[in-house]
Short mmCIF file of C-alpha atoms and ligand atoms in Angstrom, two decimals:
data_model
loop_
_atom_site.label_atom_id
_atom_site.label_comp_id
_atom_site.label_asym_id
_atom_site.label_seq_id
_atom_site.Cartn_x
_atom_site.Cartn_y
_atom_site.Cartn_z
CA MET X 197 -26.47 -16.30 -11.33
CA PHE X 198 -25.26 -14.28 -8.34
CA VAL X 199 -21.58 -13.37 -7.90
CA ASP X 200 -19.46 -12.79 -4.79
CA VAL X 201 -16.21 -11.17 -5.95
CA HIS X 202 -14.64 -10.95 -2.49
CA ALA X 203 -14.96 -13.59 0.24
CA HIS X 204 -12.62 -15.07 2.83
CA LEU X 205 -13.79 -18.66 3.03
CA CYS X 206 -10.31 -19.52 4.30
CA ASP X 207 -11.08 -17.74 7.60
CA SER X 208 -10.63 -19.78 10.78
CA LYS X 209 -14.13 -18.70 11.92
CA TYR X 210 -15.54 -21.37 9.57
CA GLY X 211 -13.57 -24.10 11.30
CA GLY X 212 -12.39 -25.47 7.94
CA GLY X 213 -15.89 -26.70 6.99
CA ILE X 214 -15.89 -25.39 3.45
CA ASP X 215 -18.07 -28.06 1.79
CA SER X 216 -21.23 -26.92 3.58
CA LEU X 217 -20.47 -23.26 2.74
CA VAL X 218 -20.18 -24.10 -0.96
CA ARG X 219 -23.38 -26.15 -0.88
CA ALA X 220 -25.21 -23.23 0.79
CA TYR X 221 -24.11 -20.61 -1.73
CA GLU X 222 -24.75 -22.85 -4.74
CA GLU X 223 -28.24 -23.63 -3.45
CA ALA X 224 -28.86 -19.87 -3.08
CA GLY X 225 -28.01 -19.38 -6.78
CA VAL X 226 -24.48 -18.02 -6.35
CA GLY X 227 -22.45 -19.33 -9.28
CA ILE X 228 -19.11 -17.57 -8.84
CA VAL X 229 -17.13 -16.84 -5.67
CA ILE X 230 -13.67 -15.28 -5.56
CA ASN X 231 -12.03 -16.56 -2.38
CA SER X 232 -9.45 -14.01 -1.26
CA GLY X 233 -6.13 -14.40 0.52
CA TYR X 234 -4.70 -11.68 2.77
CA ASP X 235 -1.16 -12.99 3.29
CA VAL X 236 0.94 -15.81 1.83
CA PRO X 237 -0.36 -18.70 3.99
CA SER X 238 -4.03 -17.71 3.44
CA SER X 239 -3.33 -17.29 -0.30
CA GLU X 240 -2.08 -20.89 -0.31
CA ARG X 241 -5.27 -21.95 1.49
CA VAL X 242 -7.63 -20.24 -0.96
CA MET X 243 -5.70 -21.80 -3.86
CA GLU X 244 -6.13 -25.28 -2.36
CA GLN X 245 -9.82 -24.68 -1.57
CA SER X 246 -10.59 -23.42 -5.07
CA GLN X 247 -9.19 -26.58 -6.73
CA LYS X 248 -12.11 -28.59 -5.33
CA PHE X 249 -15.02 -26.51 -6.65
CA ASP X 250 -15.83 -25.36 -10.19
CA SER X 251 -17.67 -22.28 -8.86
CA MET X 252 -14.71 -21.06 -6.79
CA TYR X 253 -11.83 -18.89 -8.00
CA PHE X 254 -9.27 -17.05 -5.91
CA SER X 255 -7.18 -13.92 -5.51
CA ALA X 256 -3.81 -13.96 -3.75
CA GLY X 257 -1.92 -11.13 -2.13
CA VAL X 258 -0.67 -9.46 1.03
CA HIS X 259 -3.14 -7.10 2.78
CA PRO X 260 -1.74 -3.74 4.02
CA ASP X 261 -2.07 -4.95 7.64
CA GLU X 262 0.34 -7.79 6.78
CA ALA X 263 2.63 -5.65 4.58
CA LYS X 264 5.55 -6.21 6.94
CA THR X 265 5.56 -9.92 6.02
CA LEU X 266 6.30 -9.28 2.33
CA ASP X 267 10.01 -10.21 2.18
CA SER X 268 11.78 -11.74 -0.83
CA ARG X 269 10.84 -15.30 0.18
CA ALA X 270 7.16 -14.26 0.43
CA ILE X 271 7.30 -12.60 -3.00
CA GLU X 272 8.71 -15.80 -4.47
CA ARG X 273 5.94 -17.95 -2.94
CA LEU X 274 3.25 -15.45 -3.91
CA THR X 275 4.47 -15.35 -7.53
CA ALA X 276 4.12 -19.14 -7.77
CA ILE X 277 0.58 -19.03 -6.33
CA LEU X 278 -0.47 -16.25 -8.75
CA LYS X 279 0.38 -18.50 -11.72
CA ASP X 280 -2.26 -21.07 -10.74
CA LYS X 281 -5.03 -21.41 -13.35
CA LYS X 282 -7.82 -20.59 -10.84
CA CYS X 283 -6.17 -17.34 -9.78
CA VAL X 284 -8.09 -14.39 -11.27
CA ALA X 285 -6.55 -11.40 -9.45
CA LEU X 286 -3.84 -10.15 -7.17
CA GLY X 287 -5.05 -8.84 -3.84
CA GLU X 288 -6.14 -7.55 -1.60
CA ILE X 289 -3.49 -4.84 -1.50
CA GLY X 290 -3.54 -1.15 -0.60
CA PHE X 291 -3.47 1.12 2.42
CA ASP X 292 -4.99 0.84 5.89
CA PHE X 293 -4.25 3.83 8.09
CA TYR X 294 -7.04 2.95 10.51
CA TRP X 295 -5.39 -0.09 12.09
CA ASN X 296 -1.80 0.82 11.11
CA LYS X 297 -0.66 -2.77 11.68
CA SER X 298 2.27 -2.19 9.32
CA THR X 299 4.17 1.07 8.99
CA GLU X 300 3.46 3.48 6.13
CA GLU X 301 6.82 2.59 4.54
CA GLU X 302 6.00 -1.13 4.69
CA GLN X 303 2.56 -0.51 3.18
CA ILE X 304 3.99 1.59 0.34
CA PHE X 305 6.60 -1.07 -0.44
CA ALA X 306 4.03 -3.91 -0.47
CA PHE X 307 1.46 -1.97 -2.53
CA GLU X 308 3.98 -1.00 -5.21
CA LYS X 309 5.72 -4.38 -5.36
CA GLN X 310 2.39 -6.19 -5.81
CA MET X 311 1.14 -3.73 -8.45
CA GLU X 312 4.32 -4.51 -10.38
CA LEU X 313 3.67 -8.22 -9.95
CA ALA X 314 0.07 -7.89 -11.20
CA ASP X 315 1.26 -5.98 -14.25
CA HIS X 316 4.03 -8.50 -14.92
CA LEU X 317 1.64 -11.46 -14.68
CA GLY X 318 -1.21 -9.75 -16.58
CA LEU X 319 -3.68 -9.80 -13.65
CA PRO X 320 -6.16 -7.21 -12.35
CA PHE X 321 -5.67 -6.29 -8.69
CA VAL X 322 -8.00 -5.75 -5.71
CA VAL X 323 -7.58 -2.63 -3.56
CA HIS X 324 -8.33 -2.26 0.15
CA SER X 325 -8.37 1.41 1.18
CA ARG X 326 -9.26 2.48 4.70
CA ASP X 327 -8.68 5.98 6.09
CA ALA X 328 -6.48 6.52 3.05
CA SER X 329 -8.69 7.93 0.29
CA ALA X 330 -6.53 10.76 -1.07
CA LYS X 331 -3.33 8.77 -0.65
CA THR X 332 -4.70 5.69 -2.42
CA TYR X 333 -5.85 7.69 -5.42
CA ALA X 334 -2.59 9.65 -5.70
CA PHE X 335 -0.58 6.43 -5.39
CA LEU X 336 -2.52 4.72 -8.19
CA LYS X 337 -2.43 7.78 -10.41
CA ASP X 338 1.35 8.03 -10.08
CA ARG X 339 1.64 4.38 -11.14
CA LYS X 340 -0.88 4.43 -13.96
CA SER X 341 1.52 2.60 -16.27
CA LEU X 342 1.16 -0.49 -14.01
CA ILE X 343 -2.65 -0.58 -14.42
CA ASN X 344 -3.24 -2.59 -17.56
CA LYS X 345 -5.88 -5.14 -16.54
CA GLY X 346 -7.98 -2.85 -14.33
CA PHE X 347 -8.53 -2.97 -10.60
CA LEU X 348 -11.32 -3.36 -8.06
CA MET X 349 -12.00 -0.97 -5.19
CA HIS X 350 -13.44 -3.56 -2.82
CA CYS X 351 -16.03 -2.58 -0.17
CA TYR X 352 -16.07 0.85 -1.75
CA SER X 353 -16.59 3.45 1.00
CA GLU X 354 -15.48 6.72 -0.59
CA SER X 355 -17.43 9.48 -2.35
CA ALA X 356 -19.10 9.66 -5.77
CA GLU X 357 -16.51 12.27 -6.79
CA MET X 358 -13.63 9.94 -5.91
CA ALA X 359 -15.36 7.11 -7.78
CA ARG X 360 -15.25 9.16 -10.98
CA LEU X 361 -11.51 9.65 -10.52
CA TYR X 362 -10.94 5.93 -9.89
CA GLU X 363 -13.04 5.11 -12.96
CA GLY X 364 -10.71 7.25 -15.02
CA LEU X 365 -7.84 4.98 -13.96
CA GLY X 366 -9.71 1.78 -14.88
CA GLY X 367 -11.38 1.10 -11.53
CA TYR X 368 -14.34 -1.15 -10.73
CA PHE X 369 -16.29 -0.97 -7.46
CA SER X 370 -17.79 -3.69 -5.31
CA PHE X 371 -20.32 -3.22 -2.56
CA GLY X 372 -21.19 -5.57 0.28
CA GLY X 373 -23.57 -5.92 3.21
CA VAL X 374 -23.10 -2.30 4.25
CA ILE X 375 -25.45 -1.10 1.47
CA THR X 376 -28.31 -3.03 3.11
CA PHE X 377 -27.95 -1.16 6.43
CA LYS X 378 -30.63 1.41 7.19
CA ASN X 379 -28.18 4.29 7.68
CA ALA X 380 -25.85 3.27 4.83
CA LYS X 381 -26.44 6.30 2.58
CA LYS X 382 -24.74 4.53 -0.33
CA ASP X 383 -27.53 4.92 -2.89
CA ASP X 384 -26.18 8.13 -4.44
CA VAL X 385 -22.66 6.70 -4.74
CA ILE X 386 -23.95 3.54 -6.47
CA LYS X 387 -26.07 5.61 -8.87
CA ALA X 388 -23.12 7.87 -9.72
CA ILE X 389 -20.92 4.95 -10.84
CA SER X 390 -21.17 3.66 -14.42
CA PRO X 391 -23.30 0.46 -14.27
CA GLU X 392 -20.64 -1.49 -16.15
CA ARG X 393 -18.24 -0.85 -13.24
CA LEU X 394 -20.40 -2.28 -10.43
CA LEU X 395 -19.85 -5.58 -8.63
CA THR X 396 -21.17 -7.39 -5.55
CA GLU X 397 -19.31 -9.02 -2.68
CA THR X 398 -19.72 -10.23 0.90
CA ASP X 399 -16.22 -9.78 2.40
CA CYS X 400 -17.38 -12.69 4.58
CA PRO X 401 -17.02 -13.60 7.43
CA TYR X 402 -17.39 -9.82 8.01
CA LEU X 403 -20.07 -7.22 7.13
CA THR X 404 -23.15 -9.46 7.30
CA PRO X 405 -26.10 -7.87 5.44
CA HIS X 406 -29.43 -6.93 6.97
CA PRO X 407 -31.44 -8.85 8.32
CA PHE X 408 -28.63 -11.18 9.48
CA ARG X 409 -26.43 -8.65 11.29
CA GLY X 410 -24.71 -10.23 14.27
CA GLN X 411 -24.35 -13.60 12.51
CA ILE X 412 -21.23 -14.81 10.67
CA ASN X 413 -21.48 -13.79 7.03
CA ASP X 414 -21.07 -16.24 4.13
CA SER X 415 -21.20 -16.09 0.33
CA SER X 416 -24.86 -17.15 0.07
CA LYS X 417 -25.81 -13.75 1.50
CA VAL X 418 -24.56 -11.89 -1.57
CA VAL X 419 -28.12 -12.43 -2.82
CA TYR X 420 -29.31 -9.75 -0.35
CA VAL X 421 -26.62 -7.34 -1.54
CA THR X 422 -27.62 -7.90 -5.18
CA LYS X 423 -31.30 -7.36 -4.39
CA LYS X 424 -30.50 -4.07 -2.69
CA MET X 425 -28.33 -2.99 -5.60
CA ALA X 426 -31.12 -3.85 -8.05
CA GLU X 427 -33.51 -1.71 -5.99
CA VAL X 428 -31.12 1.26 -6.01
CA LEU X 429 -30.56 0.94 -9.77
CA ASN X 430 -34.28 0.53 -10.42
CA LYS X 431 -33.71 -2.81 -12.16
CA ASP X 432 -35.17 -6.32 -11.84
CA VAL X 433 -32.99 -8.65 -9.78
CA GLU X 434 -32.41 -10.72 -12.95
CA GLU X 435 -31.17 -7.62 -14.80
CA ALA X 436 -28.82 -6.73 -11.96
CA GLU X 437 -27.53 -10.32 -11.87
CA ALA X 438 -26.83 -10.25 -15.61
CA LEU X 439 -25.09 -6.87 -15.36
CA ILE X 440 -22.82 -8.03 -12.53
CA ARG X 441 -22.16 -11.35 -14.25
CA GLU X 442 -20.98 -9.51 -17.37
CA ASN X 443 -18.84 -7.06 -15.34
CA THR X 444 -17.20 -10.04 -13.61
CA ARG X 445 -16.36 -11.55 -16.98
CA ARG X 446 -14.86 -8.30 -18.22
CA LEU X 447 -12.67 -7.60 -15.18
CA PHE X 448 -11.68 -11.09 -14.05
CA GLY X 449 -12.04 -13.10 -17.26
CA ILE X 450 -14.44 -15.55 -15.59
ZN1 ZN F 1458 -11.36 -8.62 2.43
#
């Protein structure tokens, strides 16, 4: 069974046609998809979508770009969503100093508030970190007491050295379509990470793997990511599938 730990099937690019997306990924052998919200309304959408399909779970949270929307009313709504039985993580949360769509103060507030919420509700959390490497690590390290169920560095794009530091805090790492690109240079990073910390994702509709670049991504394409990861790890695809399946169980309880 293949696993996509980070997808946005709630995205408007799909025109709401989720049934055909689920059929496509199930036919491709993908047995678990974590559909991920990025603000409160999209977190409500992924919750509703996941109720219809046994293979679909969800994470709910406010992305750093949307940090400015996290007021007390939003926290109240988010807390209710996070208590749903198909919710397996809080996120994605973190820092994005590339787009800077929310101020640094707003991003710090939202990151910390949601880490507290994850700890309070006994959930792992999913981290988005862009142009923020040193700051993200320092922030997590300073709040180590809030990391009790582990966390996922999604679309991991930092160094092997940083990965070791994140591992020390309880971090897991997921890789997506980028590792299939010719100039990706991710092999050494993947090899440096403990195998029991590796996961696969699509981050669809973005980051479509080779040879589908230019098309809209979807969860069925996590198969290509897993095959590439198997190749890097010098494992059979079946072995890589089993490894990732077990890591998913350990981090997300699925
Ligand atoms: Zn995402």
